[in-house]
PDB file of C-alpha atoms in Angstrom:
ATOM      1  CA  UNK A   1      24.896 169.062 -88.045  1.00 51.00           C
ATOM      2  CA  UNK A   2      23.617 170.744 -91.373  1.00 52.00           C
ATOM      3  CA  UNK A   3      20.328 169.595 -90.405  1.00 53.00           C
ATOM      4  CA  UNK A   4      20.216 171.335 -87.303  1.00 50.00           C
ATOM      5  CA  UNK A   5      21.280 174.716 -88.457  1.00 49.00           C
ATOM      6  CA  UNK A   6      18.103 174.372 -91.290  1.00 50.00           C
ATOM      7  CA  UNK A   7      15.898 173.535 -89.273  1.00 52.00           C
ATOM      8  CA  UNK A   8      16.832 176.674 -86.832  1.00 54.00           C
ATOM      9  CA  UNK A   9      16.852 178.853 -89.893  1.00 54.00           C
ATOM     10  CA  UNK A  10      13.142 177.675 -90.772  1.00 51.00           C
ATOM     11  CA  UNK A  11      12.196 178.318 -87.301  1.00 55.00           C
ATOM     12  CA  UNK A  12      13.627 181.993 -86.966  1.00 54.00           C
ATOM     13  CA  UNK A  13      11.519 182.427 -90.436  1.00 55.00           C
ATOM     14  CA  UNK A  14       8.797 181.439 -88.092  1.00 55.00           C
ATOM     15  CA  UNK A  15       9.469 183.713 -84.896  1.00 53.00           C
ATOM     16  CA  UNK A  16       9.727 186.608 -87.657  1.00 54.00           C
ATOM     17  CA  UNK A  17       6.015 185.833 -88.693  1.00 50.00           C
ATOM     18  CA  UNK A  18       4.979 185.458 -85.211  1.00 55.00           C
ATOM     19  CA  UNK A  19       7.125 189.014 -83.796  1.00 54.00           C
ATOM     20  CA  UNK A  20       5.203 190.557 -86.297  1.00 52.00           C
ATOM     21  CA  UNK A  21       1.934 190.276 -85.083  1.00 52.00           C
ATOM     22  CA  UNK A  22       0.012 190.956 -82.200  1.00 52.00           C
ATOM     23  CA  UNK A  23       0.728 193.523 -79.213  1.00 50.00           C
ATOM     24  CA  UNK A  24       3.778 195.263 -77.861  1.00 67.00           C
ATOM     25  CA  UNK A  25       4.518 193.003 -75.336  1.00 87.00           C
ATOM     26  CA  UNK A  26       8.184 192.425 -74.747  1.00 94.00           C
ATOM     27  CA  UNK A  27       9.357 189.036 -74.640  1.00 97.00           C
ATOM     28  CA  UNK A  28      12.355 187.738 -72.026  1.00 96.00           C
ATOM     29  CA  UNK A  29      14.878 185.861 -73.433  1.00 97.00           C
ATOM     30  CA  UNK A  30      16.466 182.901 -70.916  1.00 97.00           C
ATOM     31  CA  UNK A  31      18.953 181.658 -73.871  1.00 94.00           C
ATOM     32  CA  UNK A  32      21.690 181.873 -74.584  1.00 93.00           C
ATOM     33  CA  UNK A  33      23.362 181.407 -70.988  1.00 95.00           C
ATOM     34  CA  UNK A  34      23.113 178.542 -68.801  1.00 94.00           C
ATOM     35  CA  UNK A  35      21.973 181.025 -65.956  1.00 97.00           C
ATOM     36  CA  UNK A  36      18.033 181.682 -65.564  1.00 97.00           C
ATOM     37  CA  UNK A  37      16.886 185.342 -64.825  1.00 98.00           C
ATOM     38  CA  UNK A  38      14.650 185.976 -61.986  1.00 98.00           C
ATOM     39  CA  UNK A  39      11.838 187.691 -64.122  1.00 96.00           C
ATOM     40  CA  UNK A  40       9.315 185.874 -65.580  1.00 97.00           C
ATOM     41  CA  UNK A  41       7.817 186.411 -69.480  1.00 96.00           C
ATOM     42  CA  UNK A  42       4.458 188.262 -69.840  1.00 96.00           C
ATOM     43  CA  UNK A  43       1.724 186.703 -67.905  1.00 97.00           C
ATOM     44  CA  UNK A  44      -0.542 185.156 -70.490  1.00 97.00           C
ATOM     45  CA  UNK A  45       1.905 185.149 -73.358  1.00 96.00           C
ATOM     46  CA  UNK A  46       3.270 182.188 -74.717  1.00 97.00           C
ATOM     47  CA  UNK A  47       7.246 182.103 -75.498  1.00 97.00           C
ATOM     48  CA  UNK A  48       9.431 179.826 -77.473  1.00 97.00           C
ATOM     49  CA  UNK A  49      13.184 179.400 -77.603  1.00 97.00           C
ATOM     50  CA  UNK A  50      14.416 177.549 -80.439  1.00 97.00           C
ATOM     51  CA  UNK A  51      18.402 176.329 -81.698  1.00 96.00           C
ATOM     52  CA  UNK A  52      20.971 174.780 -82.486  1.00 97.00           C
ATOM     53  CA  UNK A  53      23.702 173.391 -80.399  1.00 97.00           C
ATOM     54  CA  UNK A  54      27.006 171.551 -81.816  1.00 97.00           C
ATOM     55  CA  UNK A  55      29.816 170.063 -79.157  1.00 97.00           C
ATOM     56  CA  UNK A  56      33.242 168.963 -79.363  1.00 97.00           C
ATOM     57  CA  UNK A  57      35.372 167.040 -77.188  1.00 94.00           C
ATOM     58  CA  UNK A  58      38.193 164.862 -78.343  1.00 91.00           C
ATOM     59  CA  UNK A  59      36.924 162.197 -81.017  1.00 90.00           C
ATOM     60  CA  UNK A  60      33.359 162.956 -79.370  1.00 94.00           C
ATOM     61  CA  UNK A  61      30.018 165.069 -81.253  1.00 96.00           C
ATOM     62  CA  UNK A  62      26.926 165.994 -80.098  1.00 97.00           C
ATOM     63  CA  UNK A  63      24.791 168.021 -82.329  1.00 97.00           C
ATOM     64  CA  UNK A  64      20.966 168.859 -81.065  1.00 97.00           C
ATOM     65  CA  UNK A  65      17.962 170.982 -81.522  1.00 97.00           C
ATOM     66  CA  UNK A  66      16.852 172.575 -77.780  1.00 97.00           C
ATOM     67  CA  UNK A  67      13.921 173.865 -77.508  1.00 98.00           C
ATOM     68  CA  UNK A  68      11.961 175.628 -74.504  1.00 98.00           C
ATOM     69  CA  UNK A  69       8.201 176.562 -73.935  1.00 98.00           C
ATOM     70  CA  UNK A  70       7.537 179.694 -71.490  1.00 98.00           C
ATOM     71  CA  UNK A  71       4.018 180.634 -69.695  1.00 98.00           C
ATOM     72  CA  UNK A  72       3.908 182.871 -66.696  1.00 98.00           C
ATOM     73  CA  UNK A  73       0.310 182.409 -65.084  1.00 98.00           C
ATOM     74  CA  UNK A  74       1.111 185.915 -62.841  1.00 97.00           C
ATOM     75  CA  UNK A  75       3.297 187.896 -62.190  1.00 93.00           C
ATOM     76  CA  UNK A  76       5.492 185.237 -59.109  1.00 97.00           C
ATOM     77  CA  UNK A  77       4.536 181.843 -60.967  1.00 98.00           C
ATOM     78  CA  UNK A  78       5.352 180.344 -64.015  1.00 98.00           C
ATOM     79  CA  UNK A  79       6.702 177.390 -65.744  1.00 98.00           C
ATOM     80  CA  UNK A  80       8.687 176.135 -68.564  1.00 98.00           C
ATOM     81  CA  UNK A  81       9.234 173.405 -70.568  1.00 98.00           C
ATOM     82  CA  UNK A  82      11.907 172.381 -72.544  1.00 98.00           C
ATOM     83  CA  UNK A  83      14.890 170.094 -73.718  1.00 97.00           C
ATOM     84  CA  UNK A  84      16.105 168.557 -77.029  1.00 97.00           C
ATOM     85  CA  UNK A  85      13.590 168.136 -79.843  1.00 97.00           C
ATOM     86  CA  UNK A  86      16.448 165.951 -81.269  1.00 97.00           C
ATOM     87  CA  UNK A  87      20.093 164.133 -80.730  1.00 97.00           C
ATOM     88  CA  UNK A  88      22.818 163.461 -82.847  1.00 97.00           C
ATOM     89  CA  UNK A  89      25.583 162.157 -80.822  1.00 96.00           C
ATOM     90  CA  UNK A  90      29.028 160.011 -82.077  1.00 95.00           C
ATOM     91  CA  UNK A  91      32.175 158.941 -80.358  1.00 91.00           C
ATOM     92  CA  UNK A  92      33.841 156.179 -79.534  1.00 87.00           C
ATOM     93  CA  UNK A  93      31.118 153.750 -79.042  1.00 85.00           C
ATOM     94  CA  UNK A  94      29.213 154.318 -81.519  1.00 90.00           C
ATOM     95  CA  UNK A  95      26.390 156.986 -83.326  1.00 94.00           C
ATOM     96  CA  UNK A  96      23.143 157.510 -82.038  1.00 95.00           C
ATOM     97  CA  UNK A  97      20.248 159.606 -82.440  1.00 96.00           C
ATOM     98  CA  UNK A  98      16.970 160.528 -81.187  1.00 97.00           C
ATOM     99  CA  UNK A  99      14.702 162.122 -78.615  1.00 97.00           C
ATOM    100  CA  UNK A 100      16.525 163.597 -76.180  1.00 97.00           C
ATOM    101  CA  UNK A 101      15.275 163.973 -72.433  1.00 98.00           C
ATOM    102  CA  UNK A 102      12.385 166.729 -71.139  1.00 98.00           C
ATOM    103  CA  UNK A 103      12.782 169.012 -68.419  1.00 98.00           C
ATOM    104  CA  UNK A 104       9.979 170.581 -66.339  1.00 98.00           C
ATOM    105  CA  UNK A 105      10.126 173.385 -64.304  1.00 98.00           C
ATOM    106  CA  UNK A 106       8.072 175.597 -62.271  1.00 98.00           C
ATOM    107  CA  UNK A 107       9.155 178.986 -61.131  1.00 98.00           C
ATOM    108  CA  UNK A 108       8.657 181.867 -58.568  1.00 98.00           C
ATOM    109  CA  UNK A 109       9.779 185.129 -58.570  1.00 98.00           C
ATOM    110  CA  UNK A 110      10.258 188.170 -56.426  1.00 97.00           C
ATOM    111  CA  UNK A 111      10.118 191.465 -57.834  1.00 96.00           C
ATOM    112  CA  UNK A 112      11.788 193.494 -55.027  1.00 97.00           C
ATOM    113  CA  UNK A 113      12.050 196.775 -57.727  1.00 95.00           C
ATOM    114  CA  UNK A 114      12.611 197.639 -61.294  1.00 92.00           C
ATOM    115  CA  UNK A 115      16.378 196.571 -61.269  1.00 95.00           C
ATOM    116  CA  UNK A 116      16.310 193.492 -58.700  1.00 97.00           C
ATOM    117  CA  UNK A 117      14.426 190.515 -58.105  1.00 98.00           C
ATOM    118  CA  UNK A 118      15.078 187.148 -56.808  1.00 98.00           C
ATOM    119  CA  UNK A 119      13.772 183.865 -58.261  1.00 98.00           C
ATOM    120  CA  UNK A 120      13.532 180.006 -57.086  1.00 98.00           C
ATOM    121  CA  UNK A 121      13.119 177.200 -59.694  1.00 98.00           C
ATOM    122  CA  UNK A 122      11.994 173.510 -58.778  1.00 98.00           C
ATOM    123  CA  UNK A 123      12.450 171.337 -61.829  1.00 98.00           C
ATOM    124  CA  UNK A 124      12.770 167.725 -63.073  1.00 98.00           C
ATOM    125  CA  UNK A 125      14.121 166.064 -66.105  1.00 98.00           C
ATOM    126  CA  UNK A 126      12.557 163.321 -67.238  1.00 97.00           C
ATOM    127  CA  UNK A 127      14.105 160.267 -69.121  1.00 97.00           C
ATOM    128  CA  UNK A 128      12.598 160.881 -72.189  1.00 97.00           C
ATOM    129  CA  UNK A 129      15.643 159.745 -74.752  1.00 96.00           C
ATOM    130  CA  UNK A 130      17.263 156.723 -75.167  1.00 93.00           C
ATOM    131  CA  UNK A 131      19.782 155.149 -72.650  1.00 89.00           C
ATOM    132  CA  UNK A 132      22.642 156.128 -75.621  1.00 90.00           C
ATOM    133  CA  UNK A 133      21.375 159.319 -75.633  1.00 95.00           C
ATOM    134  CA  UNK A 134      20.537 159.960 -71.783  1.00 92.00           C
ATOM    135  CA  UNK A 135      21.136 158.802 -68.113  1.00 92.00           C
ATOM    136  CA  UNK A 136      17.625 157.162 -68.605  1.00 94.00           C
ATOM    137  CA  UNK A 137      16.916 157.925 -64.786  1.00 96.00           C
ATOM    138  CA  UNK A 138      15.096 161.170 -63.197  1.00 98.00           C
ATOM    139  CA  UNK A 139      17.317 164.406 -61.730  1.00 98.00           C
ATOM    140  CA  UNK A 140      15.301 166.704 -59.842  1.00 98.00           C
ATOM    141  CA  UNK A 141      17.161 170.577 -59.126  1.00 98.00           C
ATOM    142  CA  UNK A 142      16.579 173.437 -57.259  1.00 98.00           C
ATOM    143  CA  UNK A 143      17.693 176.568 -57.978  1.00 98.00           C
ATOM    144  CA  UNK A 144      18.106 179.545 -56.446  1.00 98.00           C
ATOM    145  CA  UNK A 145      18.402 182.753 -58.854  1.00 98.00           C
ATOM    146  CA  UNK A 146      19.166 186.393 -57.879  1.00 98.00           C
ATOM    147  CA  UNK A 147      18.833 189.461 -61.407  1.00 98.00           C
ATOM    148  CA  UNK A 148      20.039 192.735 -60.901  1.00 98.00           C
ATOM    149  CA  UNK A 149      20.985 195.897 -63.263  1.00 97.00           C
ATOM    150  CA  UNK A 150      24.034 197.172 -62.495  1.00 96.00           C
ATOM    151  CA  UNK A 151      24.074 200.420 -64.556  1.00 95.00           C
ATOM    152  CA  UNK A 152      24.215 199.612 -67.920  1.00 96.00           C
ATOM    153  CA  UNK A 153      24.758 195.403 -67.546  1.00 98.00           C
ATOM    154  CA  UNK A 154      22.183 192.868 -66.149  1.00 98.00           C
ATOM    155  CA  UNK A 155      23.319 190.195 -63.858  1.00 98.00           C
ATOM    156  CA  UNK A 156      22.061 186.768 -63.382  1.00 98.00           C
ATOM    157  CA  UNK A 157      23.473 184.635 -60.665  1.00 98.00           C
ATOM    158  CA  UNK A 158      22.460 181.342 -60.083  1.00 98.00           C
ATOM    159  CA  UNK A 159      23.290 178.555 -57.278  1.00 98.00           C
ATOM    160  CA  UNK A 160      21.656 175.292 -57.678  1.00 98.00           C
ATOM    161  CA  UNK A 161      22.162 171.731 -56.130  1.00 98.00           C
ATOM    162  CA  UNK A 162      20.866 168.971 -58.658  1.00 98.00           C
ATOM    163  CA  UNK A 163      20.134 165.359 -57.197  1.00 98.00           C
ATOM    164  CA  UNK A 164      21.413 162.817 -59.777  1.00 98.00           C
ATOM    165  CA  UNK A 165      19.221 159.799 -60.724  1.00 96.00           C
ATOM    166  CA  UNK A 166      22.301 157.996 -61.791  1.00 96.00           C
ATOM    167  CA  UNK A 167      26.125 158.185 -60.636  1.00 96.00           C
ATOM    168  CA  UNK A 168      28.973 156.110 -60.030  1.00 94.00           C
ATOM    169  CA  UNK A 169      30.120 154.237 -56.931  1.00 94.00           C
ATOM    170  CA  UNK A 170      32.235 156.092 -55.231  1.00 94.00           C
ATOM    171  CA  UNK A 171      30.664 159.621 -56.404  1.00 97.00           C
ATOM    172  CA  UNK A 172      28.240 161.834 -55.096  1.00 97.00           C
ATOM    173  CA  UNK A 173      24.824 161.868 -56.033  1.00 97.00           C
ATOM    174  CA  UNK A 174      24.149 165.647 -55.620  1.00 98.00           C
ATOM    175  CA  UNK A 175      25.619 168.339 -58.293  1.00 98.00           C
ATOM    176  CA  UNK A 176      26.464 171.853 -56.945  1.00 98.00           C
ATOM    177  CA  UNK A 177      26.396 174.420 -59.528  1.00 98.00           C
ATOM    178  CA  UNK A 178      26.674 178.024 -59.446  1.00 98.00           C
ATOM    179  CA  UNK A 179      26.834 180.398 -62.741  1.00 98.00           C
ATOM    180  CA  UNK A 180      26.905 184.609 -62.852  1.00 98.00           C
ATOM    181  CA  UNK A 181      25.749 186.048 -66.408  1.00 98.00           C
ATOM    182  CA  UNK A 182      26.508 189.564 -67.837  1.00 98.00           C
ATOM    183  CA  UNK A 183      24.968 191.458 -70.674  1.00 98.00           C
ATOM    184  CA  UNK A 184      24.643 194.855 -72.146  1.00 98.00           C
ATOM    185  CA  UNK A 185      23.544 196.283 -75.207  1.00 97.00           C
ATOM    186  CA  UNK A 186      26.566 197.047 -77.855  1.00 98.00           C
ATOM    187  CA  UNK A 187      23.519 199.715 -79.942  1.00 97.00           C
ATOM    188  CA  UNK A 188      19.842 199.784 -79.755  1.00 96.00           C
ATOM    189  CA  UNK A 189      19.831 196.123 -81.597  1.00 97.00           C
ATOM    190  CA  UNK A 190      22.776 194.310 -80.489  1.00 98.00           C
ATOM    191  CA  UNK A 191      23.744 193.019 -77.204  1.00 98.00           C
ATOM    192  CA  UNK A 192      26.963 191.177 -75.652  1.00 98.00           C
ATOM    193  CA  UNK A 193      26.747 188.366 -72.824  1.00 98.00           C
ATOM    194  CA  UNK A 194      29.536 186.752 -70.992  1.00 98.00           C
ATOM    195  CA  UNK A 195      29.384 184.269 -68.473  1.00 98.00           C
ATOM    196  CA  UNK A 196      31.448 181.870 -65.746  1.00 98.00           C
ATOM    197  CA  UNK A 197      29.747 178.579 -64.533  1.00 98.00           C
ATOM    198  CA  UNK A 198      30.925 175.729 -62.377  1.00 98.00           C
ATOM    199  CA  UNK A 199      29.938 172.999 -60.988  1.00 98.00           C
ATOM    200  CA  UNK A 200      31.409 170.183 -58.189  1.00 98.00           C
ATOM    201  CA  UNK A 201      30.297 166.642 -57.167  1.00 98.00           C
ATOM    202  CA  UNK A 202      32.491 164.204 -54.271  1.00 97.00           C
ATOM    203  CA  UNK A 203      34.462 162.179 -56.157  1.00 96.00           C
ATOM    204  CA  UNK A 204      34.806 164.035 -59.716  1.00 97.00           C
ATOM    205  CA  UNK A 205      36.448 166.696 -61.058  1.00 95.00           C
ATOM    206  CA  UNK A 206      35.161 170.758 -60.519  1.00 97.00           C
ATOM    207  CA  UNK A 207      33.565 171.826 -64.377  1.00 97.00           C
ATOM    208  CA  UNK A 208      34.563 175.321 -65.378  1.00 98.00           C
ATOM    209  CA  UNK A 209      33.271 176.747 -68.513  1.00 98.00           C
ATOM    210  CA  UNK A 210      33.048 179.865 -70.035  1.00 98.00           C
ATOM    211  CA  UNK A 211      30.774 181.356 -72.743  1.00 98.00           C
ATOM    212  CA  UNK A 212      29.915 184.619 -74.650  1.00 98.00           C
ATOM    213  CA  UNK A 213      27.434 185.309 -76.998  1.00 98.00           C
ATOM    214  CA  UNK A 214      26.054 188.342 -79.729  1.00 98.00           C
ATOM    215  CA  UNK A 215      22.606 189.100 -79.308  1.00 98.00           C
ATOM    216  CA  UNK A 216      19.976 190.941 -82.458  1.00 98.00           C
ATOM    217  CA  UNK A 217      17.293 192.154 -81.626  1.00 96.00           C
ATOM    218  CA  UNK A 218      15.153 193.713 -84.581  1.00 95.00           C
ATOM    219  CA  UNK A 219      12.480 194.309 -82.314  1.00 94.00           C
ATOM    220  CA  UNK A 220      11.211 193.692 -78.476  1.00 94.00           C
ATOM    221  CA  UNK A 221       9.269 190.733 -79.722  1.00 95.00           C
ATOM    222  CA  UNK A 222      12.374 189.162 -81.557  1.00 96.00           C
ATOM    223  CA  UNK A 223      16.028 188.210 -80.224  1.00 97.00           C
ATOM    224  CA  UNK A 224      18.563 185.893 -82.366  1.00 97.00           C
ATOM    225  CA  UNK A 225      21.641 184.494 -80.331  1.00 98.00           C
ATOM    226  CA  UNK A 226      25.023 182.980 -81.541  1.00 97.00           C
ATOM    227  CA  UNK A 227      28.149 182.554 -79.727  1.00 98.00           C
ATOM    228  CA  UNK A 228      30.183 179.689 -78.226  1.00 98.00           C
ATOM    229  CA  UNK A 229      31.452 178.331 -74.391  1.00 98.00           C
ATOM    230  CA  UNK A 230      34.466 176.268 -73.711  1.00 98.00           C
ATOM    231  CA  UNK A 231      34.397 173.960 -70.621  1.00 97.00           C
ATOM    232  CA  UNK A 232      37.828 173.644 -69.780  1.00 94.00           C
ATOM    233  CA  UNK A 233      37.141 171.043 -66.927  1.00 93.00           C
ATOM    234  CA  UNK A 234      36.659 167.993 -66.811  1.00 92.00           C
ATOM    235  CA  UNK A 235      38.978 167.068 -69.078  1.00 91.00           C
ATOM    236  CA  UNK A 236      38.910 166.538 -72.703  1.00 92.00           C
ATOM    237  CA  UNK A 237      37.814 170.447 -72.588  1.00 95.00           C
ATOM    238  CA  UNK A 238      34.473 170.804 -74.466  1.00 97.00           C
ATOM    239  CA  UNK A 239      33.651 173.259 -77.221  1.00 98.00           C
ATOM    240  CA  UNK A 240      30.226 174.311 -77.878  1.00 98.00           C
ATOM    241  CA  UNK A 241      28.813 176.538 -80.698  1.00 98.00           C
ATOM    242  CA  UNK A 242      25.003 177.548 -80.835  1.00 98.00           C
ATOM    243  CA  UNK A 243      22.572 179.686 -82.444  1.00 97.00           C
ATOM    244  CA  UNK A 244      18.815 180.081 -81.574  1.00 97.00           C
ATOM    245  CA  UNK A 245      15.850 182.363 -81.381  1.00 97.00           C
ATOM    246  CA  UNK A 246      13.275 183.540 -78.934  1.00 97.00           C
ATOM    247  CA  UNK A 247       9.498 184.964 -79.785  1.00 96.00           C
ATOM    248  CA  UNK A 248       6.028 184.919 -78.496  1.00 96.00           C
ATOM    249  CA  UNK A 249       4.176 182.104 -79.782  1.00 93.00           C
ATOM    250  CA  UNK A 250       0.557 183.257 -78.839  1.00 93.00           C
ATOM    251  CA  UNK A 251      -1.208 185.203 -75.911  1.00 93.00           C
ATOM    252  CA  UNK A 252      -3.501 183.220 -74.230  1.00 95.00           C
ATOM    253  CA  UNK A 253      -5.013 185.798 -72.019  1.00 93.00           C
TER     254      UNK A 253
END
C-alpha cells in the first residue's frame, strides 16, 4: 500500500512538470467517478490519469496503481486506454500481485450545445493479469453516457450493459449498470463530486455504492483527486480510498 501512494506522489511531481508547459489547453478529467462524461479531451492532446486505489472488504485487500491514456482524434471520436499498472491483492486464499488487466475503449460524442452532450462508449478488457489477479477471460461493454450542466453542477449519467467472459452456472452473463455523477466547484480551485452507481445480474445480488471526492485544481492543465466510495451491496460492504492525478502528457497535433 505505501508503495502505491509513492509512486502516485512521484507521478503528480510529474503532471506538475508537464501542466507547466505548453499551451492553454484545458484538460478533462474522467477520474475520480466511475461515470464517463460525454465530452471528449482536446483533439490532438495527449492525457494521463494516474493513482492510487486501496479496498477493504472483510479479511480481503486490494491495493493498485490505475492508470488511463486519453487521445481524441476530433471532436466525436476518441479513445482511451487504461487499467492497473499494478496489483496487490490478499485474502483468504492467499497474496498475489502483478499486472492487472487492460481495457480499450473507443468513444463518440455528441455535442448538442455548450451545457449538453451525449456520448456512446464500445470497450473491451482484455485478460492481461494473472488468473489470481483477474477473470482471465474477455468482457466487452457498451455504454451509453448523457453530460449536462445544471446551473452550477455537471451531471454525468451513465447506463451500460457489460457481457461477462466468465460467470457462474446459474448466473447471468450480462451486467447492467447505471451510475449519475455530480460536481461543482467549492472556490476557483476546489471542487466536490458525489455519486450513486448500481449494478444487477440474474442470479446475484443488486451492487450499490456510493462515493464522493475533493477535487484541486492549481490550474486548467492540472486536477488532483482524493476521496473514498462504500459499496454497501453485495455483501461484505467494500471500502475504497483513492487518490490520483490528471495532466496532458504531450500534443501531438
Amino acid at each position: 500500500m505505501t508503495r502505491c501512494w509513492i509512486g502516485c506522489g512521484l507521478l503528480a511531481l510529474c503532471g506538475l512538470a508537464s501542466a507547466a508547459e505548453g499551451d492553454d489547453d484545458a484538460i478533462t478529467p474522467y477520474r475520480p467517478s466511475v461515470s464517463s462524461p460525454a465530452q471528449l479531451p482536446v483533439p490532438g492532446q495527449l492525457e494521463v490519469e494516474l493513482g492510487g486505489l486501496h479496498a477493504r472488504s472483510d479479511d480481503a485487500r486490494r491495493s493498485s496503481v490505475p492508470y488511463a491514456f486519453k487521445l481524441a482524434f476530433n471532436k466525436e471520436w476518441g479513445v482511451v486506454i487504461g487499467g492497473e499498472a499494478h496489483v496487490w491483492a490478499r485474502d483468504d486464499s492467499g497474496k498475489a500481485q502483478g499486472l492487472g488487466d487492460t481495457t480499450l475503449v473507443l468513444k463518440h460524442a455528441w455535442i448538442v450545445d455548450e451545457a449538453s452532450a451525449f456520448g456512446v462508449e464500445l470497450g473491451s478488457k482484455l485478460p492481461t493479469a494473472s488468473d489470481d489477479i483477474g477473470s482471465g477471460r474477455a468482457d466487452y461493454t457498451l455504454n451509453t453516457i448523457y453530460s449536462r450542466d445544471i446551473g452550477p453542477v455537471h451531471m454525468d449519467a451513465n447506463l451500460n450493459a457489460t457481457r461477462l467472459g466468465v460467470f457462474d452456472d446459474g448466473t447471468g452473463g450480462t451486467q447492467l449498470g447505471a451510475s449519475a455523477s455530480f460536481s461543482g466547484a467549492l472556490s476557483d480551485h476546489w471542487g466536490l463530486t458525489g455519486e450513486l452507481s448500481g449494478t444487477h445480474r440474474a442470479g446475484t445480488a443488486n451492487g450499490t455504492q456510493v462515493l464522493t471526492a475533493l477535487t484541486y485544481s492549481p490550474s486548467k492543465r492540472l486536477t488532483f483527486d482524493f476521496g473514498v466510495a462504500r459499496a454497501f451491496r453485495p455483501t461484505p460492504a467494500t471500502t475504497q480510498v483513492f487518490a490520483g492525478v490528471v495532466f496532458p502528457l504531450t500534443k501531438l497535433w
